[in-house]
Amino acid sequence: MKTLLFLALAVSPAVAEETRQVDAHEHGVGQLDIAFDDKQIAIELHAPGADIVGFEYAAESSEDRAAVDAAVAKLAVPLDLFVLPAVAKCSVVQASAALESEDAHEEDHSNHDKEHKDEHADHADHEKHEDESGHTEFHAEYLLTCAEPAAVSEIKFAYFDVFPNALELEVQVVSNTGANAFEVERDNPMLDLRGMF
Ligand SMILES: [Zn+2]
Protein backbone atom coordinates (compact mmCIF):
# COMPACT_ATOMS: atom_id res chain seq x y z
CA MET A 1 0.00 0.00 0.00
CA LYS A 2 2.78 2.39 0.95
CA THR A 3 4.57 1.58 -2.32
CA LEU A 4 1.48 2.45 -4.36
CA LEU A 5 1.12 5.78 -2.60
CA PHE A 6 4.72 6.67 -3.31
CA LEU A 7 4.26 5.76 -6.97
CA ALA A 8 1.21 8.03 -7.14
CA LEU A 9 3.38 10.90 -5.91
CA ALA A 10 5.83 10.39 -8.75
CA VAL A 11 3.27 11.23 -11.43
CA SER A 12 1.88 14.70 -12.09
CA PRO A 13 -0.94 15.94 -9.81
CA ALA A 14 -3.44 15.84 -12.68
CA VAL A 15 -2.74 12.18 -13.38
CA ALA A 16 -2.86 11.32 -9.70
CA GLU A 17 -6.26 12.98 -9.46
CA GLU A 18 -7.60 10.95 -12.38
CA THR A 19 -6.37 7.72 -10.86
CA ARG A 20 -8.13 8.53 -7.62
CA GLN A 21 -11.46 9.12 -9.34
CA VAL A 22 -11.29 6.05 -11.56
CA ASP A 23 -10.92 3.76 -8.54
CA ALA A 24 -14.18 3.55 -6.60
CA HIS A 25 -13.65 5.09 -3.20
CA GLU A 26 -13.54 2.84 -0.19
CA HIS A 27 -16.06 3.67 2.52
CA GLY A 28 -14.28 4.69 5.70
CA VAL A 29 -11.24 5.98 3.82
CA GLY A 30 -10.73 9.59 2.79
CA GLN A 31 -7.85 11.47 1.20
CA LEU A 32 -6.08 14.47 2.65
CA ASP A 33 -3.46 16.41 0.71
CA ILE A 34 -1.34 18.90 2.60
CA ALA A 35 1.11 21.26 0.89
CA PHE A 36 3.48 23.48 2.85
CA ASP A 37 4.67 26.55 0.96
CA ASP A 38 6.57 29.10 3.04
CA LYS A 39 4.03 30.38 5.60
CA GLN A 40 1.05 28.93 3.80
CA ILE A 41 -0.48 25.48 4.13
CA ALA A 42 -2.94 24.34 1.48
CA ILE A 43 -5.13 21.39 2.46
CA GLU A 44 -7.57 19.43 0.36
CA LEU A 45 -9.92 16.77 1.71
CA HIS A 46 -11.95 14.20 -0.21
CA ALA A 47 -14.13 11.93 1.91
CA PRO A 48 -16.91 9.48 1.02
CA GLY A 49 -20.42 10.60 1.90
CA ALA A 50 -20.63 7.39 3.94
CA ASP A 51 -17.85 8.67 6.21
CA ILE A 52 -19.26 12.16 6.70
CA VAL A 53 -23.05 11.75 6.89
CA GLY A 54 -23.46 7.95 6.82
CA PHE A 55 -25.30 7.80 3.48
CA GLU A 56 -24.60 8.47 -0.20
CA TYR A 57 -28.08 8.68 -1.73
CA ALA A 58 -29.32 12.12 -2.71
CA ALA A 59 -30.61 13.84 0.41
CA GLU A 60 -34.35 14.36 -0.03
CA SER A 61 -35.87 14.29 3.45
CA SER A 62 -35.45 17.40 5.54
CA GLU A 63 -33.51 15.28 8.06
CA ASP A 64 -30.97 14.19 5.44
CA ARG A 65 -30.66 17.70 4.04
CA ALA A 66 -30.03 19.01 7.54
CA ALA A 67 -27.34 16.33 8.04
CA VAL A 68 -25.58 17.43 4.84
CA ASP A 69 -25.80 21.12 5.83
CA ALA A 70 -24.42 20.36 9.29
CA ALA A 71 -21.56 18.33 7.80
CA VAL A 72 -20.62 21.10 5.36
CA ALA A 73 -20.62 23.59 8.24
CA LYS A 74 -18.27 21.35 10.24
CA LEU A 75 -16.01 20.79 7.23
CA ALA A 76 -15.71 24.55 6.80
CA VAL A 77 -13.83 24.85 10.11
CA PRO A 78 -10.53 23.08 9.32
CA LEU A 79 -8.69 23.84 12.57
CA ASP A 80 -11.44 22.02 14.51
CA LEU A 81 -10.80 18.92 12.38
CA PHE A 82 -7.05 19.05 11.90
CA VAL A 83 -5.62 20.52 15.07
CA LEU A 84 -2.23 22.19 14.68
CA PRO A 85 0.17 23.10 17.51
CA ALA A 86 -0.77 26.49 18.98
CA VAL A 87 2.87 27.64 18.76
CA ALA A 88 2.63 27.54 14.95
CA LYS A 89 0.07 30.39 15.17
CA CYS A 90 -1.98 29.24 12.19
CA SER A 91 -5.17 30.87 11.02
CA VAL A 92 -7.62 30.18 8.23
CA VAL A 93 -7.36 32.34 5.10
CA GLN A 94 -9.91 30.43 3.00
CA ALA A 95 -12.16 27.44 3.60
CA SER A 96 -14.73 25.87 1.35
CA ALA A 97 -16.64 22.62 1.57
CA ALA A 98 -19.28 20.98 -0.60
CA LEU A 99 -20.99 17.72 -1.35
CA GLU A 100 -20.21 16.32 -4.78
CA SER A 101 -22.40 13.74 -6.45
CA GLU A 102 -21.71 11.64 -9.51
CA ASP A 103 -25.43 11.68 -10.32
CA ALA A 104 -25.36 14.81 -12.45
CA HIS A 105 -28.87 14.16 -13.81
CA GLU A 106 -30.45 13.50 -10.43
CA GLU A 107 -32.02 16.98 -10.46
CA ASP A 108 -34.32 16.41 -13.44
CA HIS A 109 -35.21 12.88 -12.43
CA SER A 110 -38.87 13.74 -11.69
CA ASN A 111 -39.29 15.37 -15.12
CA HIS A 112 -37.68 12.35 -16.67
CA ASP A 113 -40.30 10.14 -14.99
CA LYS A 114 -43.22 12.23 -16.29
CA GLU A 115 -42.06 12.80 -19.83
CA HIS A 116 -40.56 9.46 -20.70
CA LYS A 117 -42.77 6.86 -19.06
CA ASP A 118 -43.12 5.14 -22.46
CA GLU A 119 -39.34 4.71 -22.79
CA HIS A 120 -39.33 2.09 -20.11
CA ALA A 121 -36.19 0.25 -21.20
CA ASP A 122 -34.25 3.49 -21.25
CA HIS A 123 -35.44 4.31 -17.78
CA ALA A 124 -34.38 0.91 -16.43
CA ASP A 125 -30.85 1.53 -17.72
CA HIS A 126 -30.87 4.90 -16.04
CA GLU A 127 -31.77 3.37 -12.66
CA LYS A 128 -29.11 0.70 -13.03
CA HIS A 129 -26.50 3.32 -13.78
CA GLU A 130 -27.45 5.24 -10.66
CA ASP A 131 -27.21 2.16 -8.49
CA GLU A 132 -23.73 1.42 -9.73
CA SER A 133 -22.22 4.89 -9.56
CA GLY A 134 -24.26 6.65 -6.91
CA HIS A 135 -21.31 7.42 -4.67
CA THR A 136 -21.06 10.89 -3.22
CA GLU A 137 -18.03 12.62 -1.79
CA PHE A 138 -17.47 15.64 0.34
CA HIS A 139 -14.74 17.90 -0.94
CA ALA A 140 -13.11 20.65 1.09
CA GLU A 141 -10.27 23.04 0.37
CA TYR A 142 -8.45 25.14 2.91
CA LEU A 143 -5.74 27.72 2.89
CA LEU A 144 -4.01 28.44 6.18
CA THR A 145 -1.30 30.86 7.07
CA CYS A 146 1.07 30.19 9.96
CA ALA A 147 3.46 32.62 11.66
CA GLU A 148 5.74 29.67 12.54
CA PRO A 149 5.07 26.96 9.93
CA ALA A 150 8.10 24.92 11.04
CA ALA A 151 6.36 24.50 14.40
CA VAL A 152 3.70 22.33 12.74
CA SER A 153 5.42 19.24 14.13
CA GLU A 154 2.24 17.21 14.35
CA ILE A 155 -1.43 17.23 13.43
CA LYS A 156 -4.12 15.86 15.70
CA PHE A 157 -7.05 14.46 13.75
CA ALA A 158 -10.15 15.56 15.68
CA TYR A 159 -11.76 14.74 12.31
CA PHE A 160 -12.36 11.21 13.60
CA ASP A 161 -14.23 12.52 16.66
CA VAL A 162 -16.38 14.81 14.52
CA PHE A 163 -17.20 12.11 11.94
CA PRO A 164 -17.75 8.74 13.70
CA ASN A 165 -18.03 6.77 10.43
CA ALA A 166 -14.58 7.84 9.19
CA LEU A 167 -11.92 5.22 9.80
CA GLU A 168 -8.83 6.34 7.94
CA LEU A 169 -7.29 9.18 5.97
CA GLU A 170 -4.64 8.61 3.34
CA VAL A 171 -2.47 11.67 3.76
CA GLN A 172 0.02 13.12 1.30
CA VAL A 173 2.29 15.83 2.61
CA VAL A 174 4.39 17.98 0.32
CA SER A 175 6.99 20.41 1.63
CA ASN A 176 10.27 21.84 0.37
CA THR A 177 12.01 18.69 1.65
CA GLY A 178 9.90 16.44 -0.58
CA ALA A 179 6.71 14.40 -0.50
CA ASN A 180 5.59 11.77 1.96
CA ALA A 181 2.56 9.51 2.21
CA PHE A 182 0.97 8.47 5.49
CA GLU A 183 -2.07 6.56 6.66
CA VAL A 184 -3.74 8.06 9.70
CA GLU A 185 -6.28 5.82 11.40
CA ARG A 186 -9.01 6.37 13.97
CA ASP A 187 -7.07 4.24 16.50
CA ASN A 188 -4.07 6.59 16.42
CA PRO A 189 -5.31 9.94 15.08
CA MET A 190 -1.94 11.73 15.09
CA LEU A 191 0.44 12.61 12.29
CA ASP A 192 4.09 13.25 13.20
CA LEU A 193 5.59 15.77 10.78
CA ARG A 194 8.94 16.36 12.47
CA GLY A 195 10.70 14.60 9.59
CA MET A 196 9.25 17.05 7.06
CA PHE A 197 11.29 20.09 8.15
ZN1 LIG B 1 -19.41 5.39 -1.88
mmCIF file of C-alpha atoms and ligand atoms in Angstrom:
data_model
loop_
_atom_site.group_PDB
_atom_site.id
_atom_site.type_symbol
_atom_site.label_atom_id
_atom_site.label_comp_id
_atom_site.label_asym_id
_atom_site.label_seq_id
_atom_site.Cartn_x
_atom_site.Cartn_y
_atom_site.Cartn_z
ATOM 1 C CA MET A 1 0.000 0.000 0.000
ATOM 2 C CA LYS A 2 2.784 2.394 0.946
ATOM 3 C CA THR A 3 4.565 1.584 -2.318
ATOM 4 C CA LEU A 4 1.482 2.452 -4.361
ATOM 5 C CA LEU A 5 1.117 5.777 -2.599
ATOM 6 C CA PHE A 6 4.725 6.667 -3.309
ATOM 7 C CA LEU A 7 4.264 5.765 -6.970
ATOM 8 C CA ALA A 8 1.215 8.032 -7.137
ATOM 9 C CA LEU A 9 3.379 10.904 -5.909
ATOM 10 C CA ALA A 10 5.832 10.389 -8.755
ATOM 11 C CA VAL A 11 3.274 11.230 -11.433
ATOM 12 C CA SER A 12 1.875 14.700 -12.093
ATOM 13 C CA PRO A 13 -0.935 15.940 -9.809
ATOM 14 C CA ALA A 14 -3.444 15.844 -12.679
ATOM 15 C CA VAL A 15 -2.741 12.184 -13.381
ATOM 16 C CA ALA A 16 -2.863 11.322 -9.700
ATOM 17 C CA GLU A 17 -6.263 12.983 -9.459
ATOM 18 C CA GLU A 18 -7.605 10.950 -12.384
ATOM 19 C CA THR A 19 -6.367 7.719 -10.859
ATOM 20 C CA ARG A 20 -8.132 8.535 -7.617
ATOM 21 C CA GLN A 21 -11.460 9.123 -9.344
ATOM 22 C CA VAL A 22 -11.294 6.048 -11.561
ATOM 23 C CA ASP A 23 -10.923 3.763 -8.543
ATOM 24 C CA ALA A 24 -14.179 3.548 -6.599
ATOM 25 C CA HIS A 25 -13.654 5.093 -3.198
ATOM 26 C CA GLU A 26 -13.536 2.836 -0.185
ATOM 27 C CA HIS A 27 -16.059 3.665 2.517
ATOM 28 C CA GLY A 28 -14.282 4.686 5.701
ATOM 29 C CA VAL A 29 -11.241 5.979 3.823
ATOM 30 C CA GLY A 30 -10.732 9.587 2.793
ATOM 31 C CA GLN A 31 -7.845 11.471 1.197
ATOM 32 C CA LEU A 32 -6.076 14.466 2.652
ATOM 33 C CA ASP A 33 -3.465 16.415 0.706
ATOM 34 C CA ILE A 34 -1.335 18.902 2.597
ATOM 35 C CA ALA A 35 1.108 21.256 0.892
ATOM 36 C CA PHE A 36 3.482 23.478 2.854
ATOM 37 C CA ASP A 37 4.670 26.552 0.959
ATOM 38 C CA ASP A 38 6.570 29.096 3.038
ATOM 39 C CA LYS A 39 4.035 30.383 5.601
ATOM 40 C CA GLN A 40 1.047 28.929 3.805
ATOM 41 C CA ILE A 41 -0.480 25.484 4.133
ATOM 42 C CA ALA A 42 -2.940 24.335 1.482
ATOM 43 C CA ILE A 43 -5.126 21.388 2.464
ATOM 44 C CA GLU A 44 -7.570 19.433 0.357
ATOM 45 C CA LEU A 45 -9.920 16.767 1.706
ATOM 46 C CA HIS A 46 -11.953 14.200 -0.210
ATOM 47 C CA ALA A 47 -14.130 11.935 1.915
ATOM 48 C CA PRO A 48 -16.908 9.477 1.018
ATOM 49 C CA GLY A 49 -20.419 10.601 1.904
ATOM 50 C CA ALA A 50 -20.635 7.386 3.940
ATOM 51 C CA ASP A 51 -17.852 8.674 6.207
ATOM 52 C CA ILE A 52 -19.256 12.157 6.697
ATOM 53 C CA VAL A 53 -23.051 11.750 6.893
ATOM 54 C CA GLY A 54 -23.465 7.953 6.821
ATOM 55 C CA PHE A 55 -25.298 7.805 3.475
ATOM 56 C CA GLU A 56 -24.596 8.466 -0.196
ATOM 57 C CA TYR A 57 -28.077 8.677 -1.729
ATOM 58 C CA ALA A 58 -29.323 12.115 -2.713
ATOM 59 C CA ALA A 59 -30.614 13.842 0.413
ATOM 60 C CA GLU A 60 -34.349 14.364 -0.025
ATOM 61 C CA SER A 61 -35.874 14.285 3.450
ATOM 62 C CA SER A 62 -35.446 17.400 5.544
ATOM 63 C CA GLU A 63 -33.505 15.279 8.060
ATOM 64 C CA ASP A 64 -30.974 14.190 5.439
ATOM 65 C CA ARG A 65 -30.656 17.695 4.039
ATOM 66 C CA ALA A 66 -30.028 19.008 7.542
ATOM 67 C CA ALA A 67 -27.342 16.335 8.041
ATOM 68 C CA VAL A 68 -25.584 17.434 4.836
ATOM 69 C CA ASP A 69 -25.798 21.117 5.826
ATOM 70 C CA ALA A 70 -24.416 20.364 9.295
ATOM 71 C CA ALA A 71 -21.562 18.327 7.804
ATOM 72 C CA VAL A 72 -20.622 21.099 5.359
ATOM 73 C CA ALA A 73 -20.619 23.590 8.241
ATOM 74 C CA LYS A 74 -18.270 21.347 10.241
ATOM 75 C CA LEU A 75 -16.011 20.789 7.229
ATOM 76 C CA ALA A 76 -15.708 24.552 6.797
ATOM 77 C CA VAL A 77 -13.828 24.848 10.111
ATOM 78 C CA PRO A 78 -10.530 23.075 9.324
ATOM 79 C CA LEU A 79 -8.694 23.843 12.573
ATOM 80 C CA ASP A 80 -11.440 22.018 14.513
ATOM 81 C CA LEU A 81 -10.805 18.917 12.379
ATOM 82 C CA PHE A 82 -7.046 19.053 11.902
ATOM 83 C CA VAL A 83 -5.623 20.517 15.074
ATOM 84 C CA LEU A 84 -2.231 22.194 14.684
ATOM 85 C CA PRO A 85 0.172 23.101 17.510
ATOM 86 C CA ALA A 86 -0.772 26.485 18.982
ATOM 87 C CA VAL A 87 2.870 27.635 18.762
ATOM 88 C CA ALA A 88 2.627 27.539 14.951
ATOM 89 C CA LYS A 89 0.074 30.386 15.174
ATOM 90 C CA CYS A 90 -1.979 29.242 12.189
ATOM 91 C CA SER A 91 -5.169 30.873 11.018
ATOM 92 C CA VAL A 92 -7.622 30.180 8.229
ATOM 93 C CA VAL A 93 -7.361 32.337 5.097
ATOM 94 C CA GLN A 94 -9.909 30.429 3.004
ATOM 95 C CA ALA A 95 -12.157 27.442 3.602
ATOM 96 C CA SER A 96 -14.731 25.872 1.350
ATOM 97 C CA ALA A 97 -16.637 22.619 1.571
ATOM 98 C CA ALA A 98 -19.283 20.982 -0.596
ATOM 99 C CA LEU A 99 -20.995 17.718 -1.350
ATOM 100 C CA GLU A 100 -20.206 16.323 -4.781
ATOM 101 C CA SER A 101 -22.404 13.744 -6.450
ATOM 102 C CA GLU A 102 -21.711 11.644 -9.513
ATOM 103 C CA ASP A 103 -25.435 11.680 -10.319
ATOM 104 C CA ALA A 104 -25.358 14.810 -12.453
ATOM 105 C CA HIS A 105 -28.871 14.159 -13.805
ATOM 106 C CA GLU A 106 -30.451 13.500 -10.426
ATOM 107 C CA GLU A 107 -32.023 16.977 -10.462
ATOM 108 C CA ASP A 108 -34.324 16.408 -13.437
ATOM 109 C CA HIS A 109 -35.214 12.883 -12.427
ATOM 110 C CA SER A 110 -38.869 13.738 -11.695
ATOM 111 C CA ASN A 111 -39.287 15.373 -15.125
ATOM 112 C CA HIS A 112 -37.684 12.348 -16.675
ATOM 113 C CA ASP A 113 -40.297 10.145 -14.992
ATOM 114 C CA LYS A 114 -43.217 12.228 -16.286
ATOM 115 C CA GLU A 115 -42.060 12.798 -19.829
ATOM 116 C CA HIS A 116 -40.561 9.456 -20.703
ATOM 117 C CA LYS A 117 -42.775 6.860 -19.065
ATOM 118 C CA ASP A 118 -43.119 5.141 -22.460
ATOM 119 C CA GLU A 119 -39.340 4.710 -22.794
ATOM 120 C CA HIS A 120 -39.330 2.092 -20.106
ATOM 121 C CA ALA A 121 -36.194 0.249 -21.200
ATOM 122 C CA ASP A 122 -34.254 3.487 -21.250
ATOM 123 C CA HIS A 123 -35.443 4.306 -17.783
ATOM 124 C CA ALA A 124 -34.383 0.913 -16.428
ATOM 125 C CA ASP A 125 -30.853 1.532 -17.716
ATOM 126 C CA HIS A 126 -30.866 4.897 -16.040
ATOM 127 C CA GLU A 127 -31.773 3.371 -12.660
ATOM 128 C CA LYS A 128 -29.110 0.700 -13.029
ATOM 129 C CA HIS A 129 -26.500 3.321 -13.785
ATOM 130 C CA GLU A 130 -27.452 5.241 -10.665
ATOM 131 C CA ASP A 131 -27.212 2.163 -8.486
ATOM 132 C CA GLU A 132 -23.729 1.422 -9.733
ATOM 133 C CA SER A 133 -22.222 4.886 -9.557
ATOM 134 C CA GLY A 134 -24.262 6.646 -6.911
ATOM 135 C CA HIS A 135 -21.309 7.424 -4.666
ATOM 136 C CA THR A 136 -21.060 10.887 -3.221
ATOM 137 C CA GLU A 137 -18.033 12.617 -1.786
ATOM 138 C CA PHE A 138 -17.475 15.642 0.338
ATOM 139 C CA HIS A 139 -14.742 17.899 -0.938
ATOM 140 C CA ALA A 140 -13.114 20.650 1.089
ATOM 141 C CA GLU A 141 -10.270 23.039 0.371
ATOM 142 C CA TYR A 142 -8.453 25.140 2.910
ATOM 143 C CA LEU A 143 -5.736 27.719 2.891
ATOM 144 C CA LEU A 144 -4.014 28.436 6.180
ATOM 145 C CA THR A 145 -1.296 30.863 7.071
ATOM 146 C CA CYS A 146 1.066 30.188 9.961
ATOM 147 C CA ALA A 147 3.458 32.622 11.658
ATOM 148 C CA GLU A 148 5.738 29.669 12.538
ATOM 149 C CA PRO A 149 5.068 26.961 9.930
ATOM 150 C CA ALA A 150 8.099 24.925 11.037
ATOM 151 C CA ALA A 151 6.359 24.499 14.400
ATOM 152 C CA VAL A 152 3.698 22.332 12.739
ATOM 153 C CA SER A 153 5.417 19.243 14.133
ATOM 154 C CA GLU A 154 2.238 17.209 14.350
ATOM 155 C CA ILE A 155 -1.433 17.231 13.426
ATOM 156 C CA LYS A 156 -4.120 15.864 15.701
ATOM 157 C CA PHE A 157 -7.054 14.455 13.745
ATOM 158 C CA ALA A 158 -10.151 15.555 15.677
ATOM 159 C CA TYR A 159 -11.762 14.744 12.307
ATOM 160 C CA PHE A 160 -12.357 11.210 13.600
ATOM 161 C CA ASP A 161 -14.227 12.521 16.659
ATOM 162 C CA VAL A 162 -16.381 14.814 14.524
ATOM 163 C CA PHE A 163 -17.199 12.109 11.941
ATOM 164 C CA PRO A 164 -17.750 8.739 13.699
ATOM 165 C CA ASN A 165 -18.030 6.774 10.426
ATOM 166 C CA ALA A 166 -14.584 7.844 9.186
ATOM 167 C CA LEU A 167 -11.915 5.218 9.796
ATOM 168 C CA GLU A 168 -8.830 6.336 7.937
ATOM 169 C CA LEU A 169 -7.289 9.182 5.968
ATOM 170 C CA GLU A 170 -4.642 8.608 3.337
ATOM 171 C CA VAL A 171 -2.465 11.668 3.756
ATOM 172 C CA GLN A 172 0.019 13.116 1.302
ATOM 173 C CA VAL A 173 2.286 15.829 2.607
ATOM 174 C CA VAL A 174 4.393 17.977 0.320
ATOM 175 C CA SER A 175 6.988 20.413 1.634
ATOM 176 C CA ASN A 176 10.266 21.841 0.370
ATOM 177 C CA THR A 177 12.009 18.691 1.651
ATOM 178 C CA GLY A 178 9.899 16.438 -0.584
ATOM 179 C CA ALA A 179 6.713 14.402 -0.496
ATOM 180 C CA ASN A 180 5.587 11.768 1.957
ATOM 181 C CA ALA A 181 2.557 9.510 2.213
ATOM 182 C CA PHE A 182 0.966 8.468 5.494
ATOM 183 C CA GLU A 183 -2.068 6.556 6.656
ATOM 184 C CA VAL A 184 -3.737 8.057 9.697
ATOM 185 C CA GLU A 185 -6.276 5.819 11.399
ATOM 186 C CA ARG A 186 -9.008 6.370 13.965
ATOM 187 C CA ASP A 187 -7.072 4.239 16.503
ATOM 188 C CA ASN A 188 -4.074 6.592 16.416
ATOM 189 C CA PRO A 189 -5.305 9.941 15.082
ATOM 190 C CA MET A 190 -1.944 11.731 15.095
ATOM 191 C CA LEU A 191 0.441 12.609 12.289
ATOM 192 C CA ASP A 192 4.087 13.250 13.204
ATOM 193 C CA LEU A 193 5.589 15.770 10.783
ATOM 194 C CA ARG A 194 8.943 16.356 12.469
ATOM 195 C CA GLY A 195 10.698 14.602 9.590
ATOM 196 C CA MET A 196 9.253 17.055 7.060
ATOM 197 C CA PHE A 197 11.285 20.090 8.152
HETATM 198 ZN ZN ZN B 1 -19.408 5.390 -1.879
#
